[in-house]
PDB file of C-alpha atoms and ligand atoms in Angstrom:
ATOM      1  CA  MET Z  36     188.108 379.228 186.028  1.00  0.00           C
ATOM      2  CA  LYS Z  37     189.540 379.372 182.511  1.00  0.00           C
ATOM      3  CA  SER Z  38     192.253 376.218 183.693  1.00  0.00           C
ATOM      4  CA  VAL Z  39     188.752 374.429 184.836  1.00  0.00           C
ATOM      5  CA  VAL Z  40     186.564 375.051 181.337  1.00  0.00           C
ATOM      6  CA  PHE Z  41     189.888 373.744 179.675  1.00  0.00           C
ATOM      7  CA  VAL Z  42     189.921 370.433 181.283  1.00  0.00           C
ATOM      8  CA  PHE Z  43     186.573 369.694 180.994  1.00  0.00           C
ATOM      9  CA  ILE Z  44     186.537 370.418 177.352  1.00  0.00           C
ATOM     10  CA  ALA Z  45     189.533 367.944 177.551  1.00  0.00           C
ATOM     11  CA  LEU Z  46     187.721 365.448 179.655  1.00  0.00           C
ATOM     12  CA  GLY Z  47     184.583 365.466 177.301  1.00  0.00           C
ATOM     13  CA  LEU Z  48     187.409 364.603 174.629  1.00  0.00           C
ATOM     14  CA  VAL Z  49     188.872 361.237 175.841  1.00  0.00           C
ATOM     15  CA  SER Z  50     187.234 358.422 175.411  1.00  0.00           C
ATOM     16  CA  CYS Z  51     185.641 357.105 178.590  1.00  0.00           C
ATOM     17  CA  GLY Z  52     186.386 353.451 179.878  1.00  0.00           C
ATOM     18  CA  SER Z  53     185.994 353.678 184.058  1.00  0.00           C
ATOM     19  CA  SER Z  54     184.636 356.774 185.557  1.00  0.00           C
ATOM     20  CA  THR Z  55     186.450 359.370 185.227  1.00  0.00           C
ATOM     21  CA  ARG Z  56     187.266 362.164 188.457  1.00  0.00           C
ATOM     22  CA  LEU Z  57     188.943 365.629 187.912  1.00  0.00           C
ATOM     23  CA  GLY Z  58     190.867 366.179 190.804  1.00  0.00           C
ATOM     24  CA  GLY Z  59     192.151 369.554 192.210  1.00  0.00           C
ATOM     25  CA  PRO Z  60     190.527 372.176 195.343  1.00  0.00           C
ATOM     26  CA  SER Z  61     188.131 373.797 192.803  1.00  0.00           C
ATOM     27  CA  THR Z  62     185.240 372.019 190.773  1.00  0.00           C
ATOM     28  CA  SER Z  63     185.129 368.595 189.802  1.00  0.00           C
ATOM     29  CA  LEU Z  64     183.047 366.802 187.208  1.00  0.00           C
ATOM     30  CA  ARG Z  65     182.978 363.230 187.015  1.00  0.00           C
ATOM     31  CA  MET Z  66     181.614 361.956 183.872  1.00  0.00           C
ATOM     32  CA  THR Z  67     180.061 358.660 184.061  1.00  0.00           C
ATOM     33  CA  PRO Z  68     181.597 355.278 182.181  1.00  0.00           C
ATOM     34  CA  GLY Z  69     181.237 355.407 178.210  1.00  0.00           C
ATOM     35  CA  ALA Z  70     179.943 359.241 178.343  1.00  0.00           C
ATOM     36  CA  HIS Z  71     180.229 360.778 175.132  1.00  0.00           C
ATOM     37  CA  HIS Z  72     179.498 364.541 175.914  1.00  0.00           C
ATOM     38  CA  ASP Z  73     179.390 367.983 173.800  1.00  0.00           C
ATOM     39  CA  ASN Z  74     181.608 370.553 175.513  1.00  0.00           C
ATOM     40  CA  ALA Z  75     178.190 372.134 176.682  1.00  0.00           C
ATOM     41  CA  LEU Z  76     174.821 371.649 176.509  1.00  0.00           C
ATOM     42  CA  HIS Z  77     172.662 372.761 173.754  1.00  0.00           C
ATOM     43  CA  HIS Z  78     169.504 373.341 175.454  1.00  0.00           C
ATOM     44  CA  ASP Z  79     166.625 375.456 175.802  1.00  0.00           C
ATOM     45  CA  THR Z  80     165.232 374.275 178.486  1.00  0.00           C
ATOM     46  CA  ARG Z  81     166.505 373.721 182.212  1.00  0.00           C
ATOM     47  CA  ILE Z  82     169.164 371.650 183.455  1.00  0.00           C
ATOM     48  CA  SER Z  83     167.819 368.712 185.326  1.00  0.00           C
ATOM     49  CA  VAL Z  84     169.615 368.166 188.904  1.00  0.00           C
ATOM     50  CA  VAL Z  85     169.384 365.708 191.210  1.00  0.00           C
ATOM     51  CA  THR Z  86     170.920 366.052 194.751  1.00  0.00           C
ATOM     52  CA  THR Z  87     171.023 363.162 197.266  1.00  0.00           C
ATOM     53  CA  PHE Z  88     169.143 364.940 200.222  1.00  0.00           C
ATOM     54  CA  SER Z  89     167.361 368.221 201.178  1.00  0.00           C
ATOM     55  CA  THR Z  90     169.567 370.080 202.581  1.00  0.00           C
ATOM     56  CA  LEU Z  91     171.475 370.414 199.559  1.00  0.00           C
ATOM     57  CA  ASN Z  92     168.568 371.658 197.447  1.00  0.00           C
ATOM     58  CA  SER Z  93     169.142 375.292 198.567  1.00  0.00           C
ATOM     59  CA  PHE Z  94     172.398 375.468 196.988  1.00  0.00           C
ATOM     60  CA  VAL Z  95     171.631 374.648 193.842  1.00  0.00           C
ATOM     61  CA  GLU Z  96     168.462 376.351 193.655  1.00  0.00           C
ATOM     62  CA  ALA Z  97     170.061 379.185 194.872  1.00  0.00           C
ATOM     63  CA  VAL Z  98     172.716 379.890 192.307  1.00  0.00           C
ATOM     64  CA  GLY Z  99     170.544 378.153 189.455  1.00  0.00           C
ATOM     65  CA  GLY Z 100     167.534 379.624 190.228  1.00  0.00           C
ATOM     66  CA  SER Z 101     164.486 379.636 186.702  1.00  0.00           C
ATOM     67  CA  TYR Z 102     167.575 377.642 184.198  1.00  0.00           C
ATOM     68  CA  VAL Z 103     167.923 374.517 186.825  1.00  0.00           C
ATOM     69  CA  THR Z 104     164.650 371.955 188.457  1.00  0.00           C
ATOM     70  CA  VAL Z 105     166.033 370.501 191.235  1.00  0.00           C
ATOM     71  CA  HIS Z 106     165.053 366.827 192.451  1.00  0.00           C
ATOM     72  CA  ASN Z 107     166.490 365.058 195.739  1.00  0.00           C
ATOM     73  CA  LEU Z 108     166.254 361.384 196.435  1.00  0.00           C
ATOM     74  CA  VAL Z 109     166.432 361.288 200.017  1.00  0.00           C
ATOM     75  CA  PRO Z 110     163.049 362.135 201.010  1.00  0.00           C
ATOM     76  CA  ILE Z 111     162.712 365.155 203.573  1.00  0.00           C
ATOM     77  CA  GLY Z 112     162.806 363.723 207.078  1.00  0.00           C
ATOM     78  CA  ALA Z 113     164.885 360.709 206.144  1.00  0.00           C
ATOM     79  CA  SER Z 114     168.634 359.769 206.480  1.00  0.00           C
ATOM     80  CA  PRO Z 115     171.200 360.174 203.874  1.00  0.00           C
ATOM     81  CA  GLU Z 116     172.817 357.842 205.822  1.00  0.00           C
ATOM     82  CA  THR Z 117     170.779 354.758 206.165  1.00  0.00           C
ATOM     83  CA  TYR Z 118     168.913 355.077 202.823  1.00  0.00           C
ATOM     84  CA  GLN Z 119     167.300 352.292 200.722  1.00  0.00           C
ATOM     85  CA  PRO Z 120     167.485 354.033 197.212  1.00  0.00           C
ATOM     86  CA  THR Z 121     164.017 353.128 195.268  1.00  0.00           C
ATOM     87  CA  PRO Z 122     163.360 351.947 191.325  1.00  0.00           C
ATOM     88  CA  GLN Z 123     162.171 355.713 191.253  1.00  0.00           C
ATOM     89  CA  ASP Z 124     165.241 356.420 192.344  1.00  0.00           C
ATOM     90  CA  ILE Z 125     166.753 355.095 189.271  1.00  0.00           C
ATOM     91  CA  ALA Z 126     164.224 356.022 187.218  1.00  0.00           C
ATOM     92  CA  THR Z 127     165.218 359.840 187.979  1.00  0.00           C
ATOM     93  CA  LEU Z 128     169.218 359.263 187.688  1.00  0.00           C
ATOM     94  CA  ALA Z 129     168.426 357.664 184.519  1.00  0.00           C
ATOM     95  CA  ASP Z 130     167.159 360.783 182.958  1.00  0.00           C
ATOM     96  CA  ALA Z 131     168.748 363.877 185.337  1.00  0.00           C
ATOM     97  CA  GLN Z 132     171.523 366.030 183.543  1.00  0.00           C
ATOM     98  CA  LEU Z 133     173.238 366.455 186.898  1.00  0.00           C
ATOM     99  CA  LEU Z 134     173.906 364.730 189.915  1.00  0.00           C
ATOM    100  CA  VAL Z 135     175.147 366.958 193.147  1.00  0.00           C
ATOM    101  CA  GLU Z 136     176.311 364.613 196.122  1.00  0.00           C
ATOM    102  CA  ASN Z 137     178.058 365.462 198.824  1.00  0.00           C
ATOM    103  CA  GLY Z 138     180.111 362.547 199.063  1.00  0.00           C
ATOM    104  CA  THR Z 139     182.776 361.937 202.449  1.00  0.00           C
ATOM    105  CA  GLY Z 140     181.248 358.840 202.667  1.00  0.00           C
ATOM    106  CA  ILE Z 141     177.560 359.764 203.506  1.00  0.00           C
ATOM    107  CA  GLU Z 142     175.942 358.679 200.743  1.00  0.00           C
ATOM    108  CA  VAL Z 143     177.187 354.960 200.839  1.00  0.00           C
ATOM    109  CA  TRP Z 144     174.522 353.741 198.661  1.00  0.00           C
ATOM    110  CA  LEU Z 145     174.864 356.152 195.811  1.00  0.00           C
ATOM    111  CA  GLN Z 146     177.172 354.284 193.315  1.00  0.00           C
ATOM    112  CA  HIS Z 147     175.069 351.645 193.174  1.00  0.00           C
ATOM    113  CA  THR Z 148     171.946 353.506 192.487  1.00  0.00           C
ATOM    114  CA  ILE Z 149     174.463 355.701 189.738  1.00  0.00           C
ATOM    115  CA  ALA Z 150     175.475 352.336 188.568  1.00  0.00           C
ATOM    116  CA  THR Z 151     172.090 350.811 187.835  1.00  0.00           C
ATOM    117  CA  ALA Z 152     171.052 353.905 186.767  1.00  0.00           C
ATOM    118  CA  SER Z 153     173.501 353.643 183.624  1.00  0.00           C
ATOM    119  CA  ASN Z 154     173.121 357.482 182.554  1.00  0.00           C
ATOM    120  CA  PRO Z 155     175.613 358.287 179.694  1.00  0.00           C
ATOM    121  CA  ASN Z 156     174.635 361.714 180.141  1.00  0.00           C
ATOM    122  CA  LEU Z 157     175.321 362.010 183.613  1.00  0.00           C
ATOM    123  CA  ARG Z 158     177.636 364.544 184.928  1.00  0.00           C
ATOM    124  CA  ILE Z 159     178.075 364.285 188.959  1.00  0.00           C
ATOM    125  CA  LEU Z 160     179.330 366.983 190.897  1.00  0.00           C
ATOM    126  CA  ILE Z 161     180.890 365.879 194.467  1.00  0.00           C
ATOM    127  CA  LEU Z 162     180.407 368.977 196.560  1.00  0.00           C
ATOM    128  CA  SER Z 163     182.928 367.808 199.432  1.00  0.00           C
ATOM    129  CA  ASP Z 164     185.801 367.181 197.407  1.00  0.00           C
ATOM    130  CA  GLY Z 165     189.141 368.996 197.625  1.00  0.00           C
ATOM    131  CA  LEU Z 166     187.736 370.126 200.681  1.00  0.00           C
ATOM    132  CA  LYS Z 167     189.490 369.505 204.422  1.00  0.00           C
ATOM    133  CA  HIS Z 168     187.585 367.319 206.657  1.00  0.00           C
ATOM    134  CA  ILE Z 169     188.043 366.221 210.027  1.00  0.00           C
ATOM    135  CA  ASP Z 170     187.616 362.333 211.044  1.00  0.00           C
ATOM    136  CA  HIS Z 171     185.892 361.397 207.653  1.00  0.00           C
ATOM    137  CA  ASN Z 172     183.027 363.812 208.610  1.00  0.00           C
ATOM    138  CA  PRO Z 173     180.424 364.309 205.688  1.00  0.00           C
ATOM    139  CA  HIS Z 174     178.284 366.967 207.336  1.00  0.00           C
ATOM    140  CA  LEU Z 175     181.139 369.774 206.406  1.00  0.00           C
ATOM    141  CA  TRP Z 176     177.318 371.930 205.465  1.00  0.00           C
ATOM    142  CA  MET Z 177     176.634 372.625 208.473  1.00  0.00           C
ATOM    143  CA  ASP Z 178     179.378 375.482 208.867  1.00  0.00           C
ATOM    144  CA  PRO Z 179     177.772 378.637 206.233  1.00  0.00           C
ATOM    145  CA  PHE Z 180     181.665 378.771 205.522  1.00  0.00           C
ATOM    146  CA  LEU Z 181     182.182 375.805 204.198  1.00  0.00           C
ATOM    147  CA  ALA Z 182     178.721 376.131 202.630  1.00  0.00           C
ATOM    148  CA  SER Z 183     179.846 379.003 200.552  1.00  0.00           C
ATOM    149  CA  LEU Z 184     182.168 376.771 199.049  1.00  0.00           C
ATOM    150  CA  TYR Z 185     179.956 374.247 198.262  1.00  0.00           C
ATOM    151  CA  VAL Z 186     177.889 377.408 196.265  1.00  0.00           C
ATOM    152  CA  GLY Z 187     180.847 378.602 194.656  1.00  0.00           C
ATOM    153  CA  LYS Z 188     181.714 374.678 193.127  1.00  0.00           C
ATOM    154  CA  VAL Z 189     177.652 375.034 191.757  1.00  0.00           C
ATOM    155  CA  ALA Z 190     178.180 378.105 190.231  1.00  0.00           C
ATOM    156  CA  ARG Z 191     181.780 376.288 188.298  1.00  0.00           C
ATOM    157  CA  ALA Z 192     179.645 373.262 187.363  1.00  0.00           C
ATOM    158  CA  LEU Z 193     176.561 375.224 186.260  1.00  0.00           C
ATOM    159  CA  SER Z 194     178.647 377.195 184.148  1.00  0.00           C
ATOM    160  CA  LEU Z 195     180.869 373.826 182.889  1.00  0.00           C
ATOM    161  CA  MET Z 196     177.390 372.584 181.598  1.00  0.00           C
ATOM    162  CA  ASP Z 197     175.760 375.978 180.504  1.00  0.00           C
ATOM    163  CA  PRO Z 198     178.399 378.200 179.782  1.00  0.00           C
ATOM    164  CA  PRO Z 199     175.631 381.133 178.054  1.00  0.00           C
ATOM    165  CA  HIS Z 200     174.685 381.485 181.739  1.00  0.00           C
ATOM    166  CA  THR Z 201     177.836 381.928 183.315  1.00  0.00           C
ATOM    167  CA  SER Z 202     177.362 385.489 184.477  1.00  0.00           C
ATOM    168  CA  VAL Z 203     173.742 384.953 185.934  1.00  0.00           C
ATOM    169  CA  TYR Z 204     175.310 381.925 188.128  1.00  0.00           C
ATOM    170  CA  GLN Z 205     178.265 383.754 189.117  1.00  0.00           C
ATOM    171  CA  ARG Z 206     176.076 386.494 190.210  1.00  0.00           C
ATOM    172  CA  ASN Z 207     173.430 384.365 191.897  1.00  0.00           C
ATOM    173  CA  ALA Z 208     176.564 382.268 193.378  1.00  0.00           C
ATOM    174  CA  ALA Z 209     177.648 385.814 195.043  1.00  0.00           C
ATOM    175  CA  ALA Z 210     174.401 386.936 196.176  1.00  0.00           C
ATOM    176  CA  TYR Z 211     174.013 383.711 198.524  1.00  0.00           C
ATOM    177  CA  GLN Z 212     177.496 383.437 199.689  1.00  0.00           C
ATOM    178  CA  GLN Z 213     176.839 387.338 200.687  1.00  0.00           C
ATOM    179  CA  LYS Z 214     173.685 385.678 202.643  1.00  0.00           C
ATOM    180  CA  LEU Z 215     175.806 383.215 203.738  1.00  0.00           C
ATOM    181  CA  ALA Z 216     177.781 385.284 205.394  1.00  0.00           C
ATOM    182  CA  ALA Z 217     175.668 387.437 207.309  1.00  0.00           C
ATOM    183  CA  LEU Z 218     173.845 384.142 208.629  1.00  0.00           C
ATOM    184  CA  GLN Z 219     177.245 383.440 209.942  1.00  0.00           C
ATOM    185  CA  ASP Z 220     177.465 386.808 211.642  1.00  0.00           C
ATOM    186  CA  GLU Z 221     173.766 386.229 212.917  1.00  0.00           C
ATOM    187  CA  ILE Z 222     174.802 382.732 214.323  1.00  0.00           C
ATOM    188  CA  ALA Z 223     178.391 383.983 216.116  1.00  0.00           C
ATOM    189  CA  LYS Z 224     176.436 386.599 217.638  1.00  0.00           C
ATOM    190  CA  ALA Z 225     173.755 384.146 219.278  1.00  0.00           C
ATOM    191  CA  ILE Z 226     176.462 381.498 220.195  1.00  0.00           C
ATOM    192  CA  ALA Z 227     177.896 384.425 221.807  1.00  0.00           C
ATOM    193  CA  THR Z 228     175.036 385.084 224.297  1.00  0.00           C
ATOM    194  CA  ILE Z 229     175.515 381.407 226.000  1.00  0.00           C
ATOM    195  CA  PRO Z 230     177.145 381.267 229.016  1.00  0.00           C
ATOM    196  CA  PRO Z 231     181.445 379.786 227.445  1.00  0.00           C
ATOM    197  CA  GLN Z 232     181.284 377.259 229.931  1.00  0.00           C
ATOM    198  CA  ARG Z 233     177.529 376.117 228.907  1.00  0.00           C
ATOM    199  CA  ARG Z 234     179.382 375.794 224.863  1.00  0.00           C
ATOM    200  CA  THR Z 235     178.633 372.127 225.122  1.00  0.00           C
ATOM    201  CA  MET Z 236     177.014 369.354 223.299  1.00  0.00           C
ATOM    202  CA  ILE Z 237     176.237 365.377 223.366  1.00  0.00           C
ATOM    203  CA  VAL Z 238     174.161 364.485 219.787  1.00  0.00           C
ATOM    204  CA  PHE Z 239     172.845 361.760 218.848  1.00  0.00           C
ATOM    205  CA  HIS Z 240     174.732 361.865 215.468  1.00  0.00           C
ATOM    206  CA  ASN Z 241     178.002 363.866 214.664  1.00  0.00           C
ATOM    207  CA  ALA Z 242     175.868 366.444 212.278  1.00  0.00           C
ATOM    208  CA  TRP Z 243     177.377 369.159 214.296  1.00  0.00           C
ATOM    209  CA  GLN Z 244     181.684 368.581 214.089  1.00  0.00           C
ATOM    210  CA  TYR Z 245     181.651 371.724 211.779  1.00  0.00           C
ATOM    211  CA  TYR Z 246     179.216 373.729 212.645  1.00  0.00           C
ATOM    212  CA  ASN Z 247     180.425 373.604 216.683  1.00  0.00           C
ATOM    213  CA  ASP Z 248     184.036 373.952 215.772  1.00  0.00           C
ATOM    214  CA  ARG Z 249     183.267 377.122 213.825  1.00  0.00           C
ATOM    215  CA  PHE Z 250     181.265 378.492 216.488  1.00  0.00           C
ATOM    216  CA  GLY Z 251     183.094 377.637 219.764  1.00  0.00           C
ATOM    217  CA  ILE Z 252     181.085 375.013 220.990  1.00  0.00           C
ATOM    218  CA  ARG Z 253     182.737 371.735 222.315  1.00  0.00           C
ATOM    219  CA  THR Z 254     181.428 367.996 221.317  1.00  0.00           C
ATOM    220  CA  VAL Z 255     181.599 366.791 224.206  1.00  0.00           C
ATOM    221  CA  GLY Z 256     180.134 363.455 223.140  1.00  0.00           C
ATOM    222  CA  VAL Z 257     178.639 361.155 220.369  1.00  0.00           C
ATOM    223  CA  ILE Z 258     175.807 358.674 220.946  1.00  0.00           C
ATOM    224  CA  GLU Z 259     175.779 356.617 217.422  1.00  0.00           C
ATOM    225  CA  VAL Z 260     179.487 356.412 215.917  1.00  0.00           C
ATOM    226  CA  SER Z 261     178.578 354.939 213.200  1.00  0.00           C
ATOM    227  CA  PRO Z 262     175.044 355.425 210.860  1.00  0.00           C
ATOM    228  CA  GLY Z 263     172.539 353.133 212.453  1.00  0.00           C
ATOM    229  CA  GLN Z 264     174.986 351.200 215.151  1.00  0.00           C
ATOM    230  CA  GLU Z 265     173.642 351.163 218.322  1.00  0.00           C
ATOM    231  CA  PRO Z 266     175.699 351.733 221.400  1.00  0.00           C
ATOM    232  CA  ASN Z 267     176.805 349.383 223.678  1.00  0.00           C
ATOM    233  CA  PRO Z 268     175.955 350.664 227.695  1.00  0.00           C
ATOM    234  CA  SER Z 269     179.175 350.654 228.849  1.00  0.00           C
ATOM    235  CA  TYR Z 270     179.530 353.501 226.296  1.00  0.00           C
ATOM    236  CA  ILE Z 271     176.396 355.008 227.159  1.00  0.00           C
ATOM    237  CA  ALA Z 272     177.902 355.217 230.744  1.00  0.00           C
ATOM    238  CA  SER Z 273     180.517 356.715 229.556  1.00  0.00           C
ATOM    239  CA  LEU Z 274     178.668 359.757 227.680  1.00  0.00           C
ATOM    240  CA  VAL Z 275     177.073 359.974 231.314  1.00  0.00           C
ATOM    241  CA  ASP Z 276     180.323 360.527 233.281  1.00  0.00           C
ATOM    242  CA  LEU Z 277     181.471 363.072 230.130  1.00  0.00           C
ATOM    243  CA  ALA Z 278     177.754 364.650 230.710  1.00  0.00           C
ATOM    244  CA  ARG Z 279     178.636 365.500 234.519  1.00  0.00           C
ATOM    245  CA  LYS Z 280     182.250 366.467 233.813  1.00  0.00           C
ATOM    246  CA  TYR Z 281     181.528 368.786 231.343  1.00  0.00           C
ATOM    247  CA  ASN Z 282     178.438 370.273 232.837  1.00  0.00           C
ATOM    248  CA  VAL Z 283     176.435 369.580 229.326  1.00  0.00           C
ATOM    249  CA  ARG Z 284     172.764 370.439 230.060  1.00  0.00           C
ATOM    250  CA  ALA Z 285     171.310 368.967 226.751  1.00  0.00           C
ATOM    251  CA  VAL Z 286     171.175 366.260 224.525  1.00  0.00           C
ATOM    252  CA  PHE Z 287     170.979 367.014 220.935  1.00  0.00           C
ATOM    253  CA  SER Z 288     169.220 364.494 218.376  1.00  0.00           C
ATOM    254  CA  GLU Z 289     166.789 364.844 215.242  1.00  0.00           C
ATOM    255  CA  PRO Z 290     163.429 363.886 214.503  1.00  0.00           C
ATOM    256  CA  GLU Z 291     164.370 361.163 212.119  1.00  0.00           C
ATOM    257  CA  TYR Z 292     165.835 359.177 214.703  1.00  0.00           C
ATOM    258  CA  SER Z 293     164.492 357.359 217.817  1.00  0.00           C
ATOM    259  CA  PRO Z 294     164.465 359.531 221.024  1.00  0.00           C
ATOM    260  CA  LYS Z 295     164.908 356.301 223.052  1.00  0.00           C
ATOM    261  CA  ILE Z 296     168.728 355.881 223.545  1.00  0.00           C
ATOM    262  CA  ALA Z 297     169.097 359.806 224.179  1.00  0.00           C
ATOM    263  CA  GLN Z 298     166.509 359.985 226.338  1.00  0.00           C
ATOM    264  CA  ALA Z 299     167.872 357.385 228.449  1.00  0.00           C
ATOM    265  CA  LEU Z 300     171.051 358.568 228.428  1.00  0.00           C
ATOM    266  CA  ALA Z 301     169.674 362.258 229.451  1.00  0.00           C
ATOM    267  CA  LYS Z 302     167.286 360.552 231.935  1.00  0.00           C
ATOM    268  CA  SER Z 303     170.580 359.116 233.961  1.00  0.00           C
ATOM    269  CA  ALA Z 304     172.564 362.364 233.295  1.00  0.00           C
ATOM    270  CA  GLY Z 305     169.517 364.206 235.221  1.00  0.00           C
ATOM    271  CA  ILE Z 306     169.661 367.103 231.711  1.00  0.00           C
ATOM    272  CA  ARG Z 307     167.492 367.727 228.881  1.00  0.00           C
ATOM    273  CA  THR Z 308     166.796 366.181 225.530  1.00  0.00           C
ATOM    274  CA  VAL Z 309     166.252 368.368 221.973  1.00  0.00           C
ATOM    275  CA  SER Z 310     165.212 366.118 219.377  1.00  0.00           C
ATOM    276  CA  ASP Z 311     164.490 368.871 216.703  1.00  0.00           C
ATOM    277  CA  LEU Z 312     167.518 369.753 215.358  1.00  0.00           C
ATOM    278  CA  TYR Z 313     167.971 369.494 211.400  1.00  0.00           C
ATOM    279  CA  ASP Z 314     170.713 369.023 209.879  1.00  0.00           C
ATOM    280  CA  ASP Z 315     170.920 366.279 207.187  1.00  0.00           C
ATOM    281  CA  SER Z 316     167.823 366.927 206.089  1.00  0.00           C
ATOM    282  CA  ILE Z 317     165.561 370.295 206.181  1.00  0.00           C
ATOM    283  CA  ALA Z 318     161.525 369.857 207.028  1.00  0.00           C
ATOM    284  CA  ASN Z 319     158.433 369.691 205.788  1.00  0.00           C
ATOM    285  CA  ASN Z 320     157.424 373.196 207.679  1.00  0.00           C
ATOM    286  CA  ALA Z 321     157.771 377.066 206.771  1.00  0.00           C
ATOM    287  CA  ARG Z 322     160.441 377.410 209.431  1.00  0.00           C
ATOM    288  CA  VAL Z 323     162.665 374.765 208.437  1.00  0.00           C
ATOM    289  CA  HIS Z 324     162.445 375.047 205.068  1.00  0.00           C
ATOM    290  CA  ASP Z 325     165.686 375.552 202.879  1.00  0.00           C
ATOM    291  CA  TYR Z 326     169.350 375.933 204.197  1.00  0.00           C
ATOM    292  CA  ILE Z 327     169.288 379.231 205.710  1.00  0.00           C
ATOM    293  CA  SER Z 328     166.254 378.780 207.851  1.00  0.00           C
ATOM    294  CA  MET Z 329     167.262 375.982 209.016  1.00  0.00           C
ATOM    295  CA  LEU Z 330     170.539 377.039 210.539  1.00  0.00           C
ATOM    296  CA  ARG Z 331     168.134 380.018 211.883  1.00  0.00           C
ATOM    297  CA  TYR Z 332     165.926 377.445 213.618  1.00  0.00           C
ATOM    298  CA  ASP Z 333     168.353 374.999 214.791  1.00  0.00           C
ATOM    299  CA  THR Z 334     170.765 377.933 216.188  1.00  0.00           C
ATOM    300  CA  GLY Z 335     167.149 378.999 217.861  1.00  0.00           C
ATOM    301  CA  VAL Z 336     167.047 376.065 219.412  1.00  0.00           C
ATOM    302  CA  ILE Z 337     170.960 375.059 220.619  1.00  0.00           C
ATOM    303  CA  VAL Z 338     170.479 378.874 222.107  1.00  0.00           C
ATOM    304  CA  LYS Z 339     167.578 378.154 224.008  1.00  0.00           C
ATOM    305  CA  ALA Z 340     168.789 374.714 225.396  1.00  0.00           C
ATOM    306  CA  LEU Z 341     172.115 375.879 226.380  1.00  0.00           C
ATOM    307  CA  LYS Z 342     171.321 379.623 227.822  1.00  0.00           C
TER     308      LYS Z 342
HETATM  309 ZN1  LIG M 624     174.569 363.211 209.726  1.00  0.00          ZN
END
């Protein structure tokens, strides 16, 4: 911890030409070009945090509590992969103190938005930095264990910006990490009720890689391999073959995507379509209102479809 603080202070003193990034597997905060920060905030008010998408809000809210305000850029129900930022997003970033992004390429539109907002006081935390990822798949948060690492990074970032409340952030993070550990156990138990040979999924987009790896579900196929790119008929036919070969019982998708291709594939394979999984976005309803309720809901849906 001490070394991270030291590095941060050192960064605060360098004159910034281009955007600076601190490496290492722990927390790194980027500074925007031309930034000349104080080492810590001198604030009586709350830290204004902007997240890129709503699933990440829970981590910041849980750790920051009453010392932060949290606003997400990608609206609930929209996809962060294909998002088109608005002028309001630029205004939001221009006023923010901390931007929390997932990274690993999911927010392809973000660099331009940050540059346009041109906010010299903006600090940037990239949650997936330094974590091992599979095939550049950005959906690390879908594994509660990796989500717990995200939470630790949020606590370190807020502590660097607001040292007087370090113990509060650490305590809040530890409490939330405990909830995530309990959630992980709960999901493992629920998945264990599915017969092993039925623990297979075909998914619309591969938000499920890390969740499936954690809980022993085989990702048999992915319909949309790169965001916004429609698969061709021969690829769909190969997924139908895989569905039969591995006895897949359902094709899983999210409400933000058109169900047409998933439905056509499911029909050809003679299996079900499940179109209400949440991963890149929480929902505007009480059942899926934050990260924990989202994973709990999704797990219920998956177990019901595969059991
Ligand atoms: Zn996604």
